[in-house]
Tab-separated table of N, CA and C in Angstrom:
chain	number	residue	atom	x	y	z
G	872	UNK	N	9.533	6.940	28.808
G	872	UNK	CA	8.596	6.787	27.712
G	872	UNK	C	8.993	7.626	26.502
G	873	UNK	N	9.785	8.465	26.614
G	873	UNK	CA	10.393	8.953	25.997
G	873	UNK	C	11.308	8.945	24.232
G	874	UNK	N	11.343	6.845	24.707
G	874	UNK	CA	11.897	6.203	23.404
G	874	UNK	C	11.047	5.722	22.633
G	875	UNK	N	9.712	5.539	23.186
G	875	UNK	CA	8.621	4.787	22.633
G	875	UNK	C	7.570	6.212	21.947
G	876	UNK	N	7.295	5.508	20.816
G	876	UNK	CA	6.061	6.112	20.323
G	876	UNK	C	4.687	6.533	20.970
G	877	UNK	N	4.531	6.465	21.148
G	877	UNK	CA	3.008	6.557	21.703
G	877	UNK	C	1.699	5.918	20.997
G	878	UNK	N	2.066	6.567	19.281
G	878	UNK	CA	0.650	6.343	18.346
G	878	UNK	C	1.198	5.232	18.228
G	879	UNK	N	2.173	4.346	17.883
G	879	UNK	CA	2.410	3.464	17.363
G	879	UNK	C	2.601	2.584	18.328
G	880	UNK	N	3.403	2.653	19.437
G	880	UNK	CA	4.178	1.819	20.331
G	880	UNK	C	5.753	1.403	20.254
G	881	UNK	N	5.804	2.192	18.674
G	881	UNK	CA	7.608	1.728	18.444
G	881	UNK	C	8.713	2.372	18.844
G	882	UNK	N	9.763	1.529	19.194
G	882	UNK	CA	10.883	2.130	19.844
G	882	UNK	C	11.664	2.794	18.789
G	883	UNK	N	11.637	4.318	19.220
G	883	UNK	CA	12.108	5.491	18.507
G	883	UNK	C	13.936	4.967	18.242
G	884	UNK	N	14.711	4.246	19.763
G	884	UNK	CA	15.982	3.518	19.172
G	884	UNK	C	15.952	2.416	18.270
G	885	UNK	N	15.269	1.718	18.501
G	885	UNK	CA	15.266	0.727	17.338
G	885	UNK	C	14.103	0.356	16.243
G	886	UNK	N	14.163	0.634	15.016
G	886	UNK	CA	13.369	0.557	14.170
G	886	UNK	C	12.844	-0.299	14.314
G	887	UNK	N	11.131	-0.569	13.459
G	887	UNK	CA	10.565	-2.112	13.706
G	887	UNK	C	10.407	-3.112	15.030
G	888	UNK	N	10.761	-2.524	15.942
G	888	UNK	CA	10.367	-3.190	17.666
G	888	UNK	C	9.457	-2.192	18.137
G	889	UNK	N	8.572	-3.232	18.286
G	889	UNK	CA	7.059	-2.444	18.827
G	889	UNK	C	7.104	-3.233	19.751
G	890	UNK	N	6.270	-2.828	21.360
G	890	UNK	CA	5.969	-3.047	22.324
G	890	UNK	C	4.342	-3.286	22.435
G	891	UNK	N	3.816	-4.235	23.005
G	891	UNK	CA	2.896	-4.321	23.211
G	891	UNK	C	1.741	-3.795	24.108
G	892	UNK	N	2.742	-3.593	25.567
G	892	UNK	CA	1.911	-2.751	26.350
G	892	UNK	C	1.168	-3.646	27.530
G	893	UNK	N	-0.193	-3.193	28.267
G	893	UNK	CA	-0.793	-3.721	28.862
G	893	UNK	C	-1.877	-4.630	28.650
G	894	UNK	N	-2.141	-3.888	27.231
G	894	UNK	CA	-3.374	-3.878	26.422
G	894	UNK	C	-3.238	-5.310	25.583
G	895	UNK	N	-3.492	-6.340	25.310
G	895	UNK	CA	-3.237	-7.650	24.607
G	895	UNK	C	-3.589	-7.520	22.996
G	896	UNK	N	-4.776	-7.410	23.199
G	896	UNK	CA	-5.621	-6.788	21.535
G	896	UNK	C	-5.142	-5.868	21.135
G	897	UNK	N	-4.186	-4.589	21.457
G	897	UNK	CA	-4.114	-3.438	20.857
G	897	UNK	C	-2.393	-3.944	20.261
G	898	UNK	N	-2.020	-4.574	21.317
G	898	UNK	CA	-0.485	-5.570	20.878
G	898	UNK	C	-0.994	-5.941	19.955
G	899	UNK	N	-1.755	-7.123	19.670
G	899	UNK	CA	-1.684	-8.020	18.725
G	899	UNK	C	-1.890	-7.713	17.302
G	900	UNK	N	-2.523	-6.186	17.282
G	900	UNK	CA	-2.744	-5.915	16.234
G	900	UNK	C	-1.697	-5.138	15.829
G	901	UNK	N	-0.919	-4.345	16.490
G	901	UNK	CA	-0.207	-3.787	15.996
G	901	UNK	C	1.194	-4.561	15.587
G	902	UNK	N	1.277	-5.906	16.318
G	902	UNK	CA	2.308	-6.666	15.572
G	902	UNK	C	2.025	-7.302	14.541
G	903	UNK	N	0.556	-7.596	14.613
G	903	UNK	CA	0.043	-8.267	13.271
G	903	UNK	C	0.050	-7.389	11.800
G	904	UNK	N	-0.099	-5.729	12.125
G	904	UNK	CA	0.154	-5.291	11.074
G	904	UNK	C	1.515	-4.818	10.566
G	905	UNK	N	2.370	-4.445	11.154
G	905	UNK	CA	3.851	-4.776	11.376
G	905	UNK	C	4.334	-5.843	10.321
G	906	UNK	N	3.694	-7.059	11.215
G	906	UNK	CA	4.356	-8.246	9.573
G	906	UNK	C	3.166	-8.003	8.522
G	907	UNK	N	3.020	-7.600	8.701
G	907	UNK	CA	1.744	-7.527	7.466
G	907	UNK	C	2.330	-6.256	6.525
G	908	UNK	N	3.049	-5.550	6.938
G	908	UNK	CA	3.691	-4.491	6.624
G	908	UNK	C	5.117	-5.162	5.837
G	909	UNK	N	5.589	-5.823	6.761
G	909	UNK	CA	7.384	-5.862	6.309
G	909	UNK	C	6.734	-7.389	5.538
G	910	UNK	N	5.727	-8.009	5.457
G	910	UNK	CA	5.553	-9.136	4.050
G	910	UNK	C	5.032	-8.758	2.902
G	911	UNK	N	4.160	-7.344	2.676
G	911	UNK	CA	3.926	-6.095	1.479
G	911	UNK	C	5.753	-6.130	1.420
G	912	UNK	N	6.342	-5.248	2.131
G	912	UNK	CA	7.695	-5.075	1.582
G	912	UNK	C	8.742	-5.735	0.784
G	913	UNK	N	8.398	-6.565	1.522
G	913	UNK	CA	9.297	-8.012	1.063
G	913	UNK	C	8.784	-8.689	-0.335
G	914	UNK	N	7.853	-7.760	-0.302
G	914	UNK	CA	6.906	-8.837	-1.631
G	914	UNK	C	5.984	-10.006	-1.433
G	915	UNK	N	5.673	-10.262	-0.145
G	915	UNK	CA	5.345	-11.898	0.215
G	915	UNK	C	3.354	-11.500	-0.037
G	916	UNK	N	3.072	-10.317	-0.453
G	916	UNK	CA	1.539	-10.067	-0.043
G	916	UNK	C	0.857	-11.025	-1.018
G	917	UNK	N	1.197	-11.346	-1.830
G	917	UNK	CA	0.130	-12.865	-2.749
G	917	UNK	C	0.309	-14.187	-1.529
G	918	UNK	N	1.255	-14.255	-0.618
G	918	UNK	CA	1.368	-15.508	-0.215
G	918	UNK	C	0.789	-15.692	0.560
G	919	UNK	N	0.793	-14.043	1.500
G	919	UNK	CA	0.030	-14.170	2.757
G	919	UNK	C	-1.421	-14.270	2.359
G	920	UNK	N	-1.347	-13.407	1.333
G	920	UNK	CA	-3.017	-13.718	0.788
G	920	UNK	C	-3.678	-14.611	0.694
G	921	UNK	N	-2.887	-15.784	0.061
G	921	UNK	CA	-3.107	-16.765	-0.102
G	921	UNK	C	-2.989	-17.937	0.981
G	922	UNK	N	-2.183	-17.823	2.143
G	922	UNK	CA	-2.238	-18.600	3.133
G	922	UNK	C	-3.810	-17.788	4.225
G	923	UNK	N	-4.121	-16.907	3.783
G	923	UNK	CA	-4.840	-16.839	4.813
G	923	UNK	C	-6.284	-17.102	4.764
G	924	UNK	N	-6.379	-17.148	3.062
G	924	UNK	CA	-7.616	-17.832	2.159
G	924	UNK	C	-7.649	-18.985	2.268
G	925	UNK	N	-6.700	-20.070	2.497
G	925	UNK	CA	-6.549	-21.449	2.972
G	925	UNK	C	-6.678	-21.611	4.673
G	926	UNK	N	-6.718	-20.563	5.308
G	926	UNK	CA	-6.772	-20.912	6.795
G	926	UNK	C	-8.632	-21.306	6.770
């Protein structure tokens, strides 16, 4: 456990790979904010905004 985060769940060897765990909901959110993270980065946050105002 050693490679993994704890607060986060991310693997301390590889950047941006998060593990989900046992837990389903505590996964899902933390991958959901993850891309929610690297689509701010990327610049994509009007699109997602906008696709999720159309969902």
């Amino acid at each position: 456990m050693s490679e993994i985060a704890l607060s986060t769940m991310e693997s301390r060897i590889q950047s941006n790979l998060f593990f989900a765990g046992e837990n389903a909901w505590s996964g899902g959110y933390i991958v959901g904010k993850s891309i929610g993270n690297l689509a701010v980065a990327a610049g994509l946050k009007d699109e997602v905004e906008l696709s999720l105002q159309s969902s």
